[in-house]
Amino acid sequence: MQDGTRAPENFMKHITCIEDLRVLHKRRVPKAFFDYADCGSYAEETLRANREDLQRIKFRQRILVDVSKRDLSTTILGEPAALPLILAPVGLLGMQHGDGEILACRAAQAAGIPFTQSTMSICSIEDIAANVEKPFWFQLYVMKDRGFIKSLIERAIAARCSALVLTVDLQVIGQRHADIKNGMTVPPEWSLSKLIDFATKPAWVAGVMRGKRRTFGNLAGHLKGTDDITALSTWIGTQFDTTLGWKDVDWVRSIWPGKLILKGILDVEDAELAAKTGAQAIVVSNHGGRQLDGAPSSVKVLPEIVESVGSQMEIMFDGGIRSGQDVMRALALGAKSCMMGRAYTHGLGAGGQAGVAKAIEIIRNELATTMGLCGVNTIAEIDDHVLAV
Ligand SMILES: Cc1cc2nc3c(=O)[nH]c(=O)nc-3n(C[C@H](O)[C@H](O)[C@H](O)COP(=O)(O)O)c2cc1C
């Protein structure tokens, strides 16, 4: 299993849900990186609300309906997808498992769903493009250095990325207490407690050491004079742009010729402005409870956003997806597809490509079962009639 592709039989047999992958992730990956994935900002109110509000939504159980021909396939931005699921952009996947971005992308493509590469990846756009078979999506943060951002977009075009996900909810960064307490850095800085932690995770160390890179692959080497890691981290820290506005979305639109998705919309007024930008889709998202703590859960605001702009653009959803039941809930409230972040990251940390494949398979099987027990056969049939009032 060390290369992330060969998992022992036992590994798969005993994994029955995303929480099992989470437990294994915690066991296999150093604390700083597990906490980076698992935690939310500040008091984690929004992180918890994402889960609690999803779980409050109940289904109508229907009986004696012929559900023998259930079909989970759908389209996402006009492209066929095996199920209405997307791997969300997650930074530092290559620190959860060596070459993590490549392995997660391969698992997504084998399962017939899109993978989104984060700007803050360990593998570069080119590393992924050279090691997977099909186009993937690229997520962009617009940083102060617009010349560099333009070059990133051009690299995504050259790599034939099939959609650009522009994340718009990170002008300032929500604090995650655990990252500060753990001294989370990329690459890891050595301390006695970290060395002890790493010594108990030999498979992780071997995987990361074999990986292509141990720093931000999209940024390293492309910035004048910042091959040095400390300079690179300092540069990133100064690059988040508090002046960002809708005009910057227009600027990105003018450079990127393909499908554009705006990620991080949580308010109807913003959704209405987003609908005027020429973007094809939005992701209703609070960044997985990692940004504005005290913001509502994504699922709470989903229905009003669907009502307002759902006929003008494709509505995607994320925040708290840990099961196929959760996907069904979001679809019932009008989302066309769901992104998952932590659920597959736990799979990656637990077992590389096989772990991500397992996370997708778990969600797929749960969605198929939930559809059957609600008496529906196709994704198109899922709407609020599957919900108990
Ligand atoms: C560890 C981690 C890193 C993330 N990094 C990014 C990122 O680089 N860019 C981005 O747009 N969103 C990022 N996100 C947010 C996810 O894309 C997604 O919105 C969120 O994970 C959804 O919530 P969930 O984890 O409950 O599924 C990150 C999320 C996590 C958990």
Coordinates of N, CA and C and ligand atoms in Angstrom, one line a residue, residues 36-39 47 50-51 88-92 96 118-121 139-141 165 167 169-170 263 283 285-290 318-322 339-343 345, ligand 1:
Y36 N -4.5 19.7 9.9 CA -4.7 20.7 8.8 C -6.0 20.4 8.0
A37 N -6.1 19.1 7.8 CA -7.3 18.6 6.9 C -8.6 18.6 7.8
D38 N -8.5 18.2 9.0 CA -9.7 17.9 9.8 C -10.4 19.1 10.4
C39 N -9.6 20.1 10.7 CA -10.1 21.2 11.5 C -10.8 22.3 10.7
L47 N -18.1 24.8 10.8 CA -17.7 23.4 10.5 C -18.7 22.4 11.0
N50 N -22.2 22.7 9.3 CA -22.3 22.0 8.0 C -22.8 20.6 8.1
R51 N -22.3 19.9 9.1 CA -22.7 18.5 9.4 C -24.1 18.4 10.0
A88 N -13.1 18.1 -4.5 CA -12.9 19.6 -4.3 C -11.4 19.9 -4.3
P89 N -11.1 21.2 -4.6 CA -9.7 21.5 -4.4 C -9.3 21.5 -3.0
V90 N -8.2 20.8 -2.7 CA -7.7 20.7 -1.3 C -6.2 20.9 -1.4
G91 N -5.7 21.9 -0.6 CA -4.3 22.2 -0.6 C -3.5 21.1 0.0
L92 N -2.2 21.0 -0.4 CA -1.2 20.1 0.3 C -1.6 18.6 0.3
Q96 N -0.4 14.7 2.5 CA -1.1 13.6 3.1 C -0.6 12.3 2.7
S118 N -5.8 22.1 -6.5 CA -5.7 23.4 -5.8 C -4.5 24.2 -6.3
T119 N -4.6 25.5 -6.3 CA -3.4 26.4 -6.5 C -2.3 25.9 -5.5
M120 N -2.7 25.6 -4.3 CA -1.8 25.3 -3.2 C -1.4 23.8 -3.1
S121 N -1.2 23.2 -4.3 CA -0.9 21.8 -4.4 C 0.6 21.6 -4.2
Q139 N -8.1 24.9 -9.7 CA -8.6 26.0 -8.9 C -7.7 27.1 -8.7
L140 N -8.2 28.3 -8.8 CA -7.3 29.5 -8.8 C -7.6 30.4 -7.6
Y141 N -6.6 30.8 -6.9 CA -6.7 32.0 -6.0 C -6.0 33.2 -6.8
V165 N -11.8 26.8 -11.6 CA -12.6 27.0 -10.4 C -12.0 28.2 -9.6
T167 N -11.8 30.6 -6.7 CA -12.2 30.6 -5.3 C -12.3 32.1 -4.8
D169 N -13.6 33.2 -1.7 CA -13.9 33.4 -0.3 C -12.7 33.5 0.6
L170 N -11.5 33.9 0.0 CA -10.3 33.8 0.8 C -9.5 35.1 0.7
K263 N -16.3 29.7 -6.8 CA -16.5 28.9 -5.6 C -16.4 29.7 -4.3
V283 N -20.2 27.4 -6.8 CA -20.2 26.4 -5.7 C -20.7 27.1 -4.5
S285 N -20.7 27.4 -0.9 CA -19.6 26.9 -0.1 C -19.2 27.9 1.0
N286 N -18.9 27.4 2.1 CA -18.2 28.2 3.1 C -16.8 27.7 3.4
H287 N -16.2 27.1 2.4 CA -14.8 26.6 2.4 C -14.7 25.5 3.5
G288 N -15.8 24.7 3.6 CA -15.7 23.7 4.6 C -15.5 24.2 6.0
G289 N -16.1 25.3 6.4 CA -16.0 25.9 7.7 C -14.6 26.3 8.1
R290 N -13.8 26.6 7.1 CA -12.4 27.0 7.3 C -12.2 28.5 7.2
D318 N -20.9 22.4 -1.7 CA -20.0 21.6 -0.8 C -20.2 22.1 0.7
G319 N -19.6 21.3 1.6 CA -19.6 21.6 3.0 C -20.3 20.5 3.8
G320 N -19.6 19.6 4.3 CA -20.1 18.5 5.2 C -20.5 17.2 4.5
I321 N -20.1 17.1 3.2 CA -20.5 15.8 2.5 C -19.6 14.7 3.1
R322 N -20.3 13.8 3.8 CA -19.6 12.6 4.3 C -20.2 11.3 3.9
M339 N -19.3 18.8 -4.3 CA -17.9 18.6 -4.1 C -17.7 18.0 -2.7
M340 N -16.7 17.1 -2.6 CA -16.3 16.7 -1.3 C -14.8 17.0 -1.1
G341 N -14.5 17.5 0.1 CA -13.1 17.8 0.4 C -12.5 16.8 1.4
R342 N -12.9 16.9 2.6 CA -12.3 16.1 3.7 C -12.5 14.6 3.4
A343 N -13.7 14.2 2.9 CA -14.0 12.8 2.8 C -13.0 12.1 2.0
T345 N -9.9 13.3 1.2 CA -8.6 13.6 1.8 C -8.3 12.5 2.9
Ligands
LIG1 C1 -7.4 20.6 4.0 C2 -8.3 21.4 3.1 C3 -7.6 22.3 2.2 C4 -8.4 23.1 1.4 N1 -7.8 23.8 0.4 C5 -8.5 24.5 -0.5 C6 -7.9 25.2 -1.6 O1 -6.7 25.2 -1.7 N2 -8.7 25.9 -2.4 C7 -10.0 25.9 -2.3 O2 -10.7 26.5 -3.1 N3 -10.6 25.2 -1.3 C8 -9.9 24.5 -0.4 N4 -10.5 23.8 0.6 C9 -12.0 23.8 0.7 C10 -12.6 22.7 -0.1 O3 -12.4 22.9 -1.5 C11 -14.1 22.5 0.1 O4 -14.7 23.7 -0.1 C12 -14.4 22.0 1.5 O5 -13.5 21.0 1.9 C13 -15.8 21.4 1.6 O6 -16.1 20.9 2.8 P1 -15.9 19.4 3.3 O7 -14.5 19.2 3.6 O8 -16.8 19.3 4.5 O9 -16.3 18.5 2.2 C14 -9.8 23.0 1.4 C15 -10.4 22.2 2.4 C16 -9.7 21.4 3.2 C17 -10.4 20.5 4.2

